[in-house]
PDB file of N, CA, C and O in Angstrom:
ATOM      1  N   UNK A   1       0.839  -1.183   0.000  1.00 61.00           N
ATOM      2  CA  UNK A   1       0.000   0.000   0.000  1.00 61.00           C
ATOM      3  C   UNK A   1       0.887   1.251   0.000  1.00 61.00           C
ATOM      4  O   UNK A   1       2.081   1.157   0.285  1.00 61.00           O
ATOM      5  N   UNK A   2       0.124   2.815  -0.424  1.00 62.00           N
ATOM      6  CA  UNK A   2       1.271   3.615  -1.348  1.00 62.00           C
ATOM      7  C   UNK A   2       0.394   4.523   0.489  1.00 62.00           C
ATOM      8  O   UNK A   2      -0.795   4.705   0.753  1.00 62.00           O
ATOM      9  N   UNK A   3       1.496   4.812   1.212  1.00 68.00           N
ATOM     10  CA  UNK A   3       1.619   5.958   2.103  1.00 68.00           C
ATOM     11  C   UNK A   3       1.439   6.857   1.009  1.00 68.00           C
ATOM     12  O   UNK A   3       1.589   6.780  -0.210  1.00 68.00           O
ATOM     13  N   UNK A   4       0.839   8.290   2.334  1.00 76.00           N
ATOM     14  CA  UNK A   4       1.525   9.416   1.433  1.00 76.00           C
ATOM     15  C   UNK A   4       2.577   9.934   1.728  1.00 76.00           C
ATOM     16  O   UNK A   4       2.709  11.107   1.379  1.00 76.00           O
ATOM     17  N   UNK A   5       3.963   9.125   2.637  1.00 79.00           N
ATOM     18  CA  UNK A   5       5.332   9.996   2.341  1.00 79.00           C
ATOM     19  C   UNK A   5       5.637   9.280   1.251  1.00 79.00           C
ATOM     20  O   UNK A   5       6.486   9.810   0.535  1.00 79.00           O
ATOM     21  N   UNK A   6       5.038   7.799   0.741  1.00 85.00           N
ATOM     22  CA  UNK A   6       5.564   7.613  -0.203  1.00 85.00           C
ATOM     23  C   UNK A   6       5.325   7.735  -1.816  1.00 85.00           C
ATOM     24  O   UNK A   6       5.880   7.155  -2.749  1.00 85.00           O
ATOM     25  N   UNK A   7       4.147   8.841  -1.780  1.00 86.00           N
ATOM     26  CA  UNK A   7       3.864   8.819  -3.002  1.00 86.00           C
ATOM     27  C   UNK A   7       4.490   9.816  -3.722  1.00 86.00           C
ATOM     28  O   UNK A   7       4.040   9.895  -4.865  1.00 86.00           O
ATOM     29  N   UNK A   8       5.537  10.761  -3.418  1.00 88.00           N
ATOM     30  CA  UNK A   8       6.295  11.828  -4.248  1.00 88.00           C
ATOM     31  C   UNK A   8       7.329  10.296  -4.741  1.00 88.00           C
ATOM     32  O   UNK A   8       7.001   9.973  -5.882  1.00 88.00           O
ATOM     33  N   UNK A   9       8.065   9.664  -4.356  1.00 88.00           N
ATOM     34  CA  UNK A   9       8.415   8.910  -4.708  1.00 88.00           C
ATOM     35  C   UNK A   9       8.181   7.906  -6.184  1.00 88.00           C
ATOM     36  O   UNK A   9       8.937   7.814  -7.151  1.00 88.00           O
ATOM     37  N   UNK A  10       7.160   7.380  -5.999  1.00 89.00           N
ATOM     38  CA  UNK A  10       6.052   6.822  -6.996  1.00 89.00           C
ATOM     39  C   UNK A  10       5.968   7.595  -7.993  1.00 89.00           C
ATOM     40  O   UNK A  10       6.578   7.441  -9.051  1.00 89.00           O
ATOM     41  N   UNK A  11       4.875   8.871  -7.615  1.00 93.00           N
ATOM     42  CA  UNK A  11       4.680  10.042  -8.693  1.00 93.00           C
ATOM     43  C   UNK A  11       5.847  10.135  -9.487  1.00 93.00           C
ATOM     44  O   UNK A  11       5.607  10.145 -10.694  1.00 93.00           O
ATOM     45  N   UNK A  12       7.337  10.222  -9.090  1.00 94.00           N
ATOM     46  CA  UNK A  12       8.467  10.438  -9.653  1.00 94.00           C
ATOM     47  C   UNK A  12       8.854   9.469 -11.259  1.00 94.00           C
ATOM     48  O   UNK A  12       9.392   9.743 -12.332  1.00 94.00           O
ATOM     49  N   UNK A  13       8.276   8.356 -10.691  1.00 94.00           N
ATOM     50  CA  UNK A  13       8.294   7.146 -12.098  1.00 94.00           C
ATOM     51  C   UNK A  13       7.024   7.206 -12.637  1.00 94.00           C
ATOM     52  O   UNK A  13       7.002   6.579 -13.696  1.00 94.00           O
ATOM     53  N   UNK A  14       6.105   7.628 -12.395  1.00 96.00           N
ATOM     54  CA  UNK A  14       4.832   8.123 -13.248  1.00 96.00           C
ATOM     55  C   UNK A  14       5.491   9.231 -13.997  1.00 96.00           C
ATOM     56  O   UNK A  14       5.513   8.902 -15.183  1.00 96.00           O
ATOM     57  N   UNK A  15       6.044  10.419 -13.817  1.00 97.00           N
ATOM     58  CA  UNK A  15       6.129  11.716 -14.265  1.00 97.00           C
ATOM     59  C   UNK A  15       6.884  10.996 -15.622  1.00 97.00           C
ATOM     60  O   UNK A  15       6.474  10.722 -16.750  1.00 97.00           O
ATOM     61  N   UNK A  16       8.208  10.831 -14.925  1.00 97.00           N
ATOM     62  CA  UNK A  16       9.096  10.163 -16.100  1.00 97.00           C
ATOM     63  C   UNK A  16       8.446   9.570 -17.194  1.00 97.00           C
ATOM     64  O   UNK A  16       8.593  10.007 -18.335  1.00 97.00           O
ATOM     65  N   UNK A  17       7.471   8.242 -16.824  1.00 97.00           N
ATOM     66  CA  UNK A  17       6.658   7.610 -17.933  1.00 97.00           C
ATOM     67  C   UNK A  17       5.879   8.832 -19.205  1.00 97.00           C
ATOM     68  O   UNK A  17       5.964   8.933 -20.429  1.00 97.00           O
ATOM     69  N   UNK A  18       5.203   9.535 -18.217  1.00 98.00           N
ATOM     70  CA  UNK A  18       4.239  10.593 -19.050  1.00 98.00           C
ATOM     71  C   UNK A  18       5.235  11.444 -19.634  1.00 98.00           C
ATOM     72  O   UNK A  18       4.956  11.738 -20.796  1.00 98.00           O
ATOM     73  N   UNK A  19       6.495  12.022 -19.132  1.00 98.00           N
ATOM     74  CA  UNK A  19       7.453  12.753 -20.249  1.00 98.00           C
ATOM     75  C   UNK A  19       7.760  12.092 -21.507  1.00 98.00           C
ATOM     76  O   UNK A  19       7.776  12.741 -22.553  1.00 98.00           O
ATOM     77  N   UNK A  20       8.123  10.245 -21.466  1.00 98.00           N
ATOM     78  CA  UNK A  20       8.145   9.978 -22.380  1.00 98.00           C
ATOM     79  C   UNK A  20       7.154   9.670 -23.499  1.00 98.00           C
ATOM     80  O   UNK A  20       7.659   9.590 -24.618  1.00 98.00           O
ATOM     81  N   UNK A  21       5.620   9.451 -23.390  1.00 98.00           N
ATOM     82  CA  UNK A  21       5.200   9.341 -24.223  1.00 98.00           C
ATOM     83  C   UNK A  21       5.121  10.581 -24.510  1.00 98.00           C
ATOM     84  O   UNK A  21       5.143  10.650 -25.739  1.00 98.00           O
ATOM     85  N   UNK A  22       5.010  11.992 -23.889  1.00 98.00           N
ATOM     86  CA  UNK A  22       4.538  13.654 -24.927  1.00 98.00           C
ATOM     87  C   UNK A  22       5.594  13.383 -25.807  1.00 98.00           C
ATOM     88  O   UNK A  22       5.281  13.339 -26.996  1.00 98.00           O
ATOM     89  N   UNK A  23       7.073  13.139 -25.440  1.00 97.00           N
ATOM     90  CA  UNK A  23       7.757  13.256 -26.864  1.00 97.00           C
ATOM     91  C   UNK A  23       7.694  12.227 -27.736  1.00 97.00           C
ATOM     92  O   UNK A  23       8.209  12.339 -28.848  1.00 97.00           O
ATOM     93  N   UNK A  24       7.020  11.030 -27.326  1.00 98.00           N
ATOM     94  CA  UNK A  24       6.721   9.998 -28.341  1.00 98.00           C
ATOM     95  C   UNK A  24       5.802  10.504 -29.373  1.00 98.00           C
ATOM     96  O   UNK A  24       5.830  10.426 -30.601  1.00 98.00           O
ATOM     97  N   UNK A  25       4.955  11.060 -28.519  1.00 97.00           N
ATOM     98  CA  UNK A  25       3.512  11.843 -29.400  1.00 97.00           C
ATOM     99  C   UNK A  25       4.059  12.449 -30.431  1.00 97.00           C
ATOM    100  O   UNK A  25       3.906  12.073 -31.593  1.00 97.00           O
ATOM    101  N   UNK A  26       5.092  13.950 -29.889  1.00 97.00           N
ATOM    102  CA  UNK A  26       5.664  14.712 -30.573  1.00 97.00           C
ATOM    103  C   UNK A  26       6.088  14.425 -31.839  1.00 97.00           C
ATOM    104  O   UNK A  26       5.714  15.054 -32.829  1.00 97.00           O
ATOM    105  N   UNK A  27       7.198  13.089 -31.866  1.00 97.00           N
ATOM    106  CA  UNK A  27       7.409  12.947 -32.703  1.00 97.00           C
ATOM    107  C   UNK A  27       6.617  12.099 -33.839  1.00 97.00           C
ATOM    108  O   UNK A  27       7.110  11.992 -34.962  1.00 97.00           O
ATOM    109  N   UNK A  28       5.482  11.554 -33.542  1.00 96.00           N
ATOM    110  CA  UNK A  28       4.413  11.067 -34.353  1.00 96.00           C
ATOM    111  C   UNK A  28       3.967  12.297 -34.857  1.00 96.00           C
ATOM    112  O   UNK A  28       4.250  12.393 -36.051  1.00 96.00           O
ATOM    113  N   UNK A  29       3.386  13.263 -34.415  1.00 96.00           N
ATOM    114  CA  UNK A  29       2.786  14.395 -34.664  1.00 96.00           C
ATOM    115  C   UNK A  29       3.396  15.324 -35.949  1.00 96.00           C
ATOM    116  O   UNK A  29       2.846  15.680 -36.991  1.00 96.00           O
ATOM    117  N   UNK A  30       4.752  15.564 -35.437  1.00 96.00           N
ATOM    118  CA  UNK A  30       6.015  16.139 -36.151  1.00 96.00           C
ATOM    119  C   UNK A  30       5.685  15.170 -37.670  1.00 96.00           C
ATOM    120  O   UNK A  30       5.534  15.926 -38.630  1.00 96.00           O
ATOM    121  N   UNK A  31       5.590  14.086 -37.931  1.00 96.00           N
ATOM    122  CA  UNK A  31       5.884  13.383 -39.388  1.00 96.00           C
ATOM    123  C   UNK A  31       3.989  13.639 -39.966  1.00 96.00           C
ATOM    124  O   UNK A  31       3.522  13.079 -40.957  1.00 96.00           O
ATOM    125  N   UNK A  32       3.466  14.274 -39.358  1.00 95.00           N
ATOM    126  CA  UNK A  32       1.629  15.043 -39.934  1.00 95.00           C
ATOM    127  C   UNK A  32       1.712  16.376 -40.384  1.00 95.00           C
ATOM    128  O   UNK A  32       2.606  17.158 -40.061  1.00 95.00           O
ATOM    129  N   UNK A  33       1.064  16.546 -40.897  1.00 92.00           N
ATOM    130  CA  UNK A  33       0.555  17.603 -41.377  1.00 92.00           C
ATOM    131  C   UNK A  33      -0.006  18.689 -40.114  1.00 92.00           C
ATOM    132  O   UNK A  33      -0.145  18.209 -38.990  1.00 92.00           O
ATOM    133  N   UNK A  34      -0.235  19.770 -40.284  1.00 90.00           N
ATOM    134  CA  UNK A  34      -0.668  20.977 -39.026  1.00 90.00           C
ATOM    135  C   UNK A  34      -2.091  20.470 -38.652  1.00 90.00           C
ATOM    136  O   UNK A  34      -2.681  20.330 -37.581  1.00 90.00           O
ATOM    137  N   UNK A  35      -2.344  20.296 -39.689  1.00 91.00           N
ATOM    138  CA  UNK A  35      -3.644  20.503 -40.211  1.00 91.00           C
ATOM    139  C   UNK A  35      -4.605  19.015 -39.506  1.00 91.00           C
ATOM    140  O   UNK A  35      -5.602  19.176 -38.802  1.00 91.00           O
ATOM    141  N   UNK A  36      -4.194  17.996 -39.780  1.00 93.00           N
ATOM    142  CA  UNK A  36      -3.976  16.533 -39.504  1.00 93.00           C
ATOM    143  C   UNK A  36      -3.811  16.126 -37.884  1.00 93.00           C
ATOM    144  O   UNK A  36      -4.220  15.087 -37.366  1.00 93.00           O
ATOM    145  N   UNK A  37      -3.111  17.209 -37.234  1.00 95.00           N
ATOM    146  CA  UNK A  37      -2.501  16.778 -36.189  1.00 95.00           C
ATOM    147  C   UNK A  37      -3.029  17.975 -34.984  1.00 95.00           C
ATOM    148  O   UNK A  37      -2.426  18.076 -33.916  1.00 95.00           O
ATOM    149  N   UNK A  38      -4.449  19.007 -35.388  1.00 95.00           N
ATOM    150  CA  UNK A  38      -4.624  20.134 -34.961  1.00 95.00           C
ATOM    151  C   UNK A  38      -4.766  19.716 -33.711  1.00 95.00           C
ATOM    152  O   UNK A  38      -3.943  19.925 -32.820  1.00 95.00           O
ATOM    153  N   UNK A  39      -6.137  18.919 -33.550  1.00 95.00           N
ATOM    154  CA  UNK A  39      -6.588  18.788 -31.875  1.00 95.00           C
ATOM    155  C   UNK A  39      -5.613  18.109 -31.318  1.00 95.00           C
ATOM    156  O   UNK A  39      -5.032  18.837 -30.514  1.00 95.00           O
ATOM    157  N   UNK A  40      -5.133  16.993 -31.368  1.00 96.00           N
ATOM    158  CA  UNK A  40      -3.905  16.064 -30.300  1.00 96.00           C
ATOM    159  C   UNK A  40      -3.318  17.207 -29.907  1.00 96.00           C
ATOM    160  O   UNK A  40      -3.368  17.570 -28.731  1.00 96.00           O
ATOM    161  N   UNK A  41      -2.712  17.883 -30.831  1.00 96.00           N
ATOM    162  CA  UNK A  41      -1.556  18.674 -30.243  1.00 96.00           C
ATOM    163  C   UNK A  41      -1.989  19.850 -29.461  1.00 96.00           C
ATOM    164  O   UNK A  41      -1.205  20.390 -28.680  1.00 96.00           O
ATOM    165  N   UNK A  42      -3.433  20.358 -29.663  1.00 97.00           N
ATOM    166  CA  UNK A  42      -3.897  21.400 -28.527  1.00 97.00           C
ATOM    167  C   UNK A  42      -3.786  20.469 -27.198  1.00 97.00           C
ATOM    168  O   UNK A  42      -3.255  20.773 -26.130  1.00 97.00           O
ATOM    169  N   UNK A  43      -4.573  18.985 -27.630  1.00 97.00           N
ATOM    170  CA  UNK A  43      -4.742  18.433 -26.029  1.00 97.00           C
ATOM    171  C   UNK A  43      -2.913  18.435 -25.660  1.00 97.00           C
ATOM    172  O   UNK A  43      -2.428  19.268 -24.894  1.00 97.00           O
ATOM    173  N   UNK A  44      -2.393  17.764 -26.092  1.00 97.00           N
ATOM    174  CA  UNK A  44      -0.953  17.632 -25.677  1.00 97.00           C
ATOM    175  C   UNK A  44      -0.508  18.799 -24.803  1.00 97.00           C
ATOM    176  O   UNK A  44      -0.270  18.699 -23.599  1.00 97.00           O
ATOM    177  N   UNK A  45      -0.421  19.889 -25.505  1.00 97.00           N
ATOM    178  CA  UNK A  45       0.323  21.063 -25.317  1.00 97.00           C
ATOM    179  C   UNK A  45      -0.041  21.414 -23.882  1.00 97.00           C
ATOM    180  O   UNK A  45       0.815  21.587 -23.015  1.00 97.00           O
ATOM    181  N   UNK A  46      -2.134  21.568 -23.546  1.00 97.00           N
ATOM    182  CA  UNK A  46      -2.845  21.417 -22.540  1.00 97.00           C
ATOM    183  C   UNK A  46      -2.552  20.744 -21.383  1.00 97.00           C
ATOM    184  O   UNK A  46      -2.369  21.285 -20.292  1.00 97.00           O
ATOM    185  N   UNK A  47      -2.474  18.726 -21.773  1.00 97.00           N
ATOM    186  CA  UNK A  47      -1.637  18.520 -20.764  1.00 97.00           C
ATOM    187  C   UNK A  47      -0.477  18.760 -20.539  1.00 97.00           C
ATOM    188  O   UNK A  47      -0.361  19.143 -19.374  1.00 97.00           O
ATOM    189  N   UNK A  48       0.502  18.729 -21.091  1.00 98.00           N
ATOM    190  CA  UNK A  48       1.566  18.673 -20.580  1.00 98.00           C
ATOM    191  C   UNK A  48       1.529  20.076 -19.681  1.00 98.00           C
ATOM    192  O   UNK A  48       2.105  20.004 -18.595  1.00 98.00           O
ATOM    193  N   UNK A  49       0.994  21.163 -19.980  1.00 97.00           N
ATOM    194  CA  UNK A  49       1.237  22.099 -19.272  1.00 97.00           C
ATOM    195  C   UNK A  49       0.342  22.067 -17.993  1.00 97.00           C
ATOM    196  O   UNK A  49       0.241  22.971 -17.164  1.00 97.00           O
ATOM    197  N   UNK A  50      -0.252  20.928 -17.990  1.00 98.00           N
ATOM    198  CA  UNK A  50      -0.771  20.619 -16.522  1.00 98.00           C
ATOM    199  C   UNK A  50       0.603  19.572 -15.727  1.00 98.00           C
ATOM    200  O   UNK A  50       0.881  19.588 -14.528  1.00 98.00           O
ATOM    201  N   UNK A  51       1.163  18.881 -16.608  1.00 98.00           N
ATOM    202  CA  UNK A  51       1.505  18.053 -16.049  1.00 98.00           C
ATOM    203  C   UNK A  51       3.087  19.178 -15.646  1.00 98.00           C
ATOM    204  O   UNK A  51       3.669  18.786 -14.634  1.00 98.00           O
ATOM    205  N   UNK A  52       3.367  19.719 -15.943  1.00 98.00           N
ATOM    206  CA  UNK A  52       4.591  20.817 -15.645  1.00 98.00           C
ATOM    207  C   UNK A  52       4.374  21.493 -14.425  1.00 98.00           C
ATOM    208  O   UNK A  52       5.199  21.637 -13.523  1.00 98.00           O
ATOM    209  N   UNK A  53       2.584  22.113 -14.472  1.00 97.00           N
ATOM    210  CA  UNK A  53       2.033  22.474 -13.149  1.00 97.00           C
ATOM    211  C   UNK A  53       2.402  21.279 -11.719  1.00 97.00           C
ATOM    212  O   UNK A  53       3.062  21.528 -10.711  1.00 97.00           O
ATOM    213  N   UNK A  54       1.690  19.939 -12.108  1.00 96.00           N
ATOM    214  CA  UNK A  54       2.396  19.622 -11.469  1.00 96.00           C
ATOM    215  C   UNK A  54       3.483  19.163 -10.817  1.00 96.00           C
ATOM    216  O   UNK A  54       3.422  18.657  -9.697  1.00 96.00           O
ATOM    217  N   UNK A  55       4.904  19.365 -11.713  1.00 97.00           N
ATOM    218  CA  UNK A  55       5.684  18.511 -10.949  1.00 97.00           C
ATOM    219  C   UNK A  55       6.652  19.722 -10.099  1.00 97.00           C
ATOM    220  O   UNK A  55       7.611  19.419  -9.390  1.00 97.00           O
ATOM    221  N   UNK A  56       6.042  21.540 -10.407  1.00 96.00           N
ATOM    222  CA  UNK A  56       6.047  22.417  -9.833  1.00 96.00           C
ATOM    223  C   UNK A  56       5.907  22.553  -8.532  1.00 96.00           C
ATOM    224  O   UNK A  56       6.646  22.993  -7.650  1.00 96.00           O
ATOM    225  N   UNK A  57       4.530  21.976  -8.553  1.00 95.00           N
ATOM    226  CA  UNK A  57       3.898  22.011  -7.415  1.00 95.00           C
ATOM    227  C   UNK A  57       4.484  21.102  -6.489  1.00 95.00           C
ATOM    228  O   UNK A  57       4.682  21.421  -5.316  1.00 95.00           O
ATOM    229  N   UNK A  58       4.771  19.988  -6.957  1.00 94.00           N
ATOM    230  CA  UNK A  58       4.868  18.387  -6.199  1.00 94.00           C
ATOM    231  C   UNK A  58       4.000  17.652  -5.844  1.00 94.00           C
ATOM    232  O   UNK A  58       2.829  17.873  -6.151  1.00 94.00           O
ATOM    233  N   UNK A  59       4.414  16.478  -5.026  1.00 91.00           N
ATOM    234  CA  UNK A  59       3.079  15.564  -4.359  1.00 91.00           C
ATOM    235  C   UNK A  59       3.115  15.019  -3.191  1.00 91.00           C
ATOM    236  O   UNK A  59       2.515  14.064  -2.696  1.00 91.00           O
ATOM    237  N   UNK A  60       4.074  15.909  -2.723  1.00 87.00           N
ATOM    238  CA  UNK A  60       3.565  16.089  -0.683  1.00 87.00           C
ATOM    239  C   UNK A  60       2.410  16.554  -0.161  1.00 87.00           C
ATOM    240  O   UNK A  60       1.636  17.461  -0.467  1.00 87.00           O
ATOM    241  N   UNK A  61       2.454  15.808   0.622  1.00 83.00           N
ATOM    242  CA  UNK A  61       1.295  16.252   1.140  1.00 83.00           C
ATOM    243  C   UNK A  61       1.749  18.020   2.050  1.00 83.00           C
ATOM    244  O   UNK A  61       2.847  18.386   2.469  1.00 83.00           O
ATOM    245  N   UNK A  62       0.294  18.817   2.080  1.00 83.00           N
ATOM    246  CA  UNK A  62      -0.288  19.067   1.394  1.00 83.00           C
ATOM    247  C   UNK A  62      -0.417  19.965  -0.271  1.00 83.00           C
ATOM    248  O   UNK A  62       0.031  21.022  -0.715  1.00 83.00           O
ATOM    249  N   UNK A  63      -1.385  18.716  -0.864  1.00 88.00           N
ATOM    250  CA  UNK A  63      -0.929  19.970  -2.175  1.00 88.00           C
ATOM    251  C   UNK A  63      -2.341  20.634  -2.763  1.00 88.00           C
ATOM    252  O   UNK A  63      -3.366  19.953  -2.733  1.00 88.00           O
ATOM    253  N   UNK A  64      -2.356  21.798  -3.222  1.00 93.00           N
ATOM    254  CA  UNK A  64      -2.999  22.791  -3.714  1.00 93.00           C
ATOM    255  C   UNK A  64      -3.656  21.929  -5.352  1.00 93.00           C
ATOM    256  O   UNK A  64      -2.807  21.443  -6.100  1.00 93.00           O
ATOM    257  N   UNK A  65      -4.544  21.874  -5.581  1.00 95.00           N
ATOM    258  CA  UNK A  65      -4.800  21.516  -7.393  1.00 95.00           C
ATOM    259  C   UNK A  65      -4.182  23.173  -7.859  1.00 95.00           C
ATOM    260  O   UNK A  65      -3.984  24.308  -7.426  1.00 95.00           O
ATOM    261  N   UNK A  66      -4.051  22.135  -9.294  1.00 97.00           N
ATOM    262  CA  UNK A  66      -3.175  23.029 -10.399  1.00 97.00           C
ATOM    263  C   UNK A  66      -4.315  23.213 -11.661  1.00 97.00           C
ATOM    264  O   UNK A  66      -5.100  22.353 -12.061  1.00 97.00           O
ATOM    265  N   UNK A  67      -4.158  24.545 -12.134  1.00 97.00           N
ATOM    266  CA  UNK A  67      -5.074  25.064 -13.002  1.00 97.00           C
ATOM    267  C   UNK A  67      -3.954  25.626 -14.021  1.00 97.00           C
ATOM    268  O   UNK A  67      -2.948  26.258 -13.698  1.00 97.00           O
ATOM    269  N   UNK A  68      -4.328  25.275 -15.248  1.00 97.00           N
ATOM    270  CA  UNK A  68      -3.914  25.953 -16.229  1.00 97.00           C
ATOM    271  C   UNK A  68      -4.306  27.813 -16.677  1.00 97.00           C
ATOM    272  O   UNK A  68      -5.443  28.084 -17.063  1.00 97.00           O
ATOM    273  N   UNK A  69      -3.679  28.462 -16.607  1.00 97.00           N
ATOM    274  CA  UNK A  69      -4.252  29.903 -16.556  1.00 97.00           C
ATOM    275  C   UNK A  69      -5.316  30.361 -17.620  1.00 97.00           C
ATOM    276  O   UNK A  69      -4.909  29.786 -18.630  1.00 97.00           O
ATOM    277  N   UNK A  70      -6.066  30.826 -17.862  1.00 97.00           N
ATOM    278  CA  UNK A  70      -6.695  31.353 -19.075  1.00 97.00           C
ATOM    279  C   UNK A  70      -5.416  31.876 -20.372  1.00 97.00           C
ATOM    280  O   UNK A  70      -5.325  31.363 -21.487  1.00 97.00           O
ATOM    281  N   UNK A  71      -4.781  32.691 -19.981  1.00 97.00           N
ATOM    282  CA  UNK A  71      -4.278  33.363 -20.817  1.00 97.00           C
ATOM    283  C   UNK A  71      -3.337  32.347 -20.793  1.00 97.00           C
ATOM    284  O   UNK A  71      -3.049  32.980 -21.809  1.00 97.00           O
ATOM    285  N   UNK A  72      -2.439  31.281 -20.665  1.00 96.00           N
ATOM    286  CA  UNK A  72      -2.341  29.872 -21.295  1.00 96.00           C
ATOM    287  C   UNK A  72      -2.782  29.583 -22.184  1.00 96.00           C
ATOM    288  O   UNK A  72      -2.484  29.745 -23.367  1.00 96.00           O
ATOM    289  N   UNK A  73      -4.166  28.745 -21.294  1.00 96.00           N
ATOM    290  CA  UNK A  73      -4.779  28.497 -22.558  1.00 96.00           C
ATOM    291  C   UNK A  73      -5.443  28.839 -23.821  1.00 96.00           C
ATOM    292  O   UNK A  73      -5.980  28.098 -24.644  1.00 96.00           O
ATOM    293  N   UNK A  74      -5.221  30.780 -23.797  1.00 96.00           N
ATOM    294  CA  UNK A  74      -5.523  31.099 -25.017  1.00 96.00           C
ATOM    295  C   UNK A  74      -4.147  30.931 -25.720  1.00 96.00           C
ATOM    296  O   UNK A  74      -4.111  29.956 -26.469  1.00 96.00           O
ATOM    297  N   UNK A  75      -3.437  31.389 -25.672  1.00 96.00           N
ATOM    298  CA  UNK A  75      -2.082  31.350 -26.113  1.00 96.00           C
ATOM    299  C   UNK A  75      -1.794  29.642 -26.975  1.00 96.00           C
ATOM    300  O   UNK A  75      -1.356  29.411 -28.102  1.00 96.00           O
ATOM    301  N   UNK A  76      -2.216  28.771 -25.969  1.00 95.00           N
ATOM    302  CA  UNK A  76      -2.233  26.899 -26.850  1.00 95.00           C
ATOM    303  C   UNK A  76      -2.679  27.452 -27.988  1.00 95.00           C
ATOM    304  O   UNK A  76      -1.832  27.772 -28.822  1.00 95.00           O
ATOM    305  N   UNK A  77      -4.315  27.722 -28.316  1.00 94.00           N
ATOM    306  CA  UNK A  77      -5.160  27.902 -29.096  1.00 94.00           C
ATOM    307  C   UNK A  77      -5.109  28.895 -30.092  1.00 94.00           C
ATOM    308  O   UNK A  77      -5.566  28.748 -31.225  1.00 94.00           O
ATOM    309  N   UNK A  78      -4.473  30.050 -29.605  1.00 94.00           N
ATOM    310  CA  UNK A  78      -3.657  30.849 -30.702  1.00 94.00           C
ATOM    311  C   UNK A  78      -2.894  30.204 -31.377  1.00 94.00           C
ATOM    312  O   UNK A  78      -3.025  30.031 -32.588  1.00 94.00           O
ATOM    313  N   UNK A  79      -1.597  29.568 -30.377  1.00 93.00           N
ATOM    314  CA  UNK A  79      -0.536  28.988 -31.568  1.00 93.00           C
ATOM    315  C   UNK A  79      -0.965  27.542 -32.384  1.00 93.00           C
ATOM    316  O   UNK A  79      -0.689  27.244 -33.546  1.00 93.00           O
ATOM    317  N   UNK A  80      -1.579  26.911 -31.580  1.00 91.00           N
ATOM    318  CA  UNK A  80      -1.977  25.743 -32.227  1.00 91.00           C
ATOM    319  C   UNK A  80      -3.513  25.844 -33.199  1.00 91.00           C
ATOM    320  O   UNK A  80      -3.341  25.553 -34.382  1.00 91.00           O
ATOM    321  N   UNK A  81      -4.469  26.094 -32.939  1.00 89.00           N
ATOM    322  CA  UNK A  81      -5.542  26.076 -33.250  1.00 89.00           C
ATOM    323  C   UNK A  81      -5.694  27.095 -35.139  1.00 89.00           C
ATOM    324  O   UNK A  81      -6.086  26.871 -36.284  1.00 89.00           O
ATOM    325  N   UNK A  82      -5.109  28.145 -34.364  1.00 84.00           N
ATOM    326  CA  UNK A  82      -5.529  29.405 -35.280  1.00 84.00           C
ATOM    327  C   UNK A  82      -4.950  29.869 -36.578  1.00 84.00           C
ATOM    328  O   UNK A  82      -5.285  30.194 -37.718  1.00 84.00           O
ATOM    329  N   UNK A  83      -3.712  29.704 -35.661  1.00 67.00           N
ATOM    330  CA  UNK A  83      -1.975  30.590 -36.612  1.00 67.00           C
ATOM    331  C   UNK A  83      -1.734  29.474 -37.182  1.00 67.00           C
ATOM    332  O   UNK A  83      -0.763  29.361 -37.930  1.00 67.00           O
TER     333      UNK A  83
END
C-alpha cells in the first residue's frame, strides 16, 4: 500500500513515464501535417502544461490543485488552433 510519504516517490516514475510518451507523441505528430494533427496537439500542449504544473507544485502532502491559466490556454489555441 502507497503511504503518502511515499507517493512523491512513486509520482516520480509516473512523471518520467508521461514525459516519455509527450515526446513519443511529438514525434508522431512532427511526421503530420498541421492541419492533420490540430486537436492532439492542442490536447498535448494542454496537458503537458498541466503536467509541468504539477511537478512544480509536487506531491507532498499538502498539495494545492493546479489550473492551467486562461491566458495559457488562449495562447495553446492561438498557436496551435488558429496561426
Amino acid at each position: 500500500m502507497i503511504t503518502e510519504r511515499t507517493l512523491p516517490k512513486v509520482c516520480q516514475g509516473l512523471v518520467e513515464r508521461a514525459k516519455a510518451h509527450f515526446e513519443k507523441a511529438d514525434e508522431i505528430m512532427k511526421r503530420n501535417s498541421r492541419r492533420v494533427v490540430r486537436a492532439p496537439r492542442i490536447m498535448s500542449k494542454y496537458y503537458r502544461a498541466i503536467l509541468d504544473l504539477l511537478i512544480a507544485r509536487g506531491f507532498a502532502v499538502p498539495r494545492e490543485p493546479v489550473r492551467v491559466h486562461k491566458l495559457a490556454k488562449i495562447a495553446i489555441l492561438l498557436r496551435y488552433a488558429i496561426i
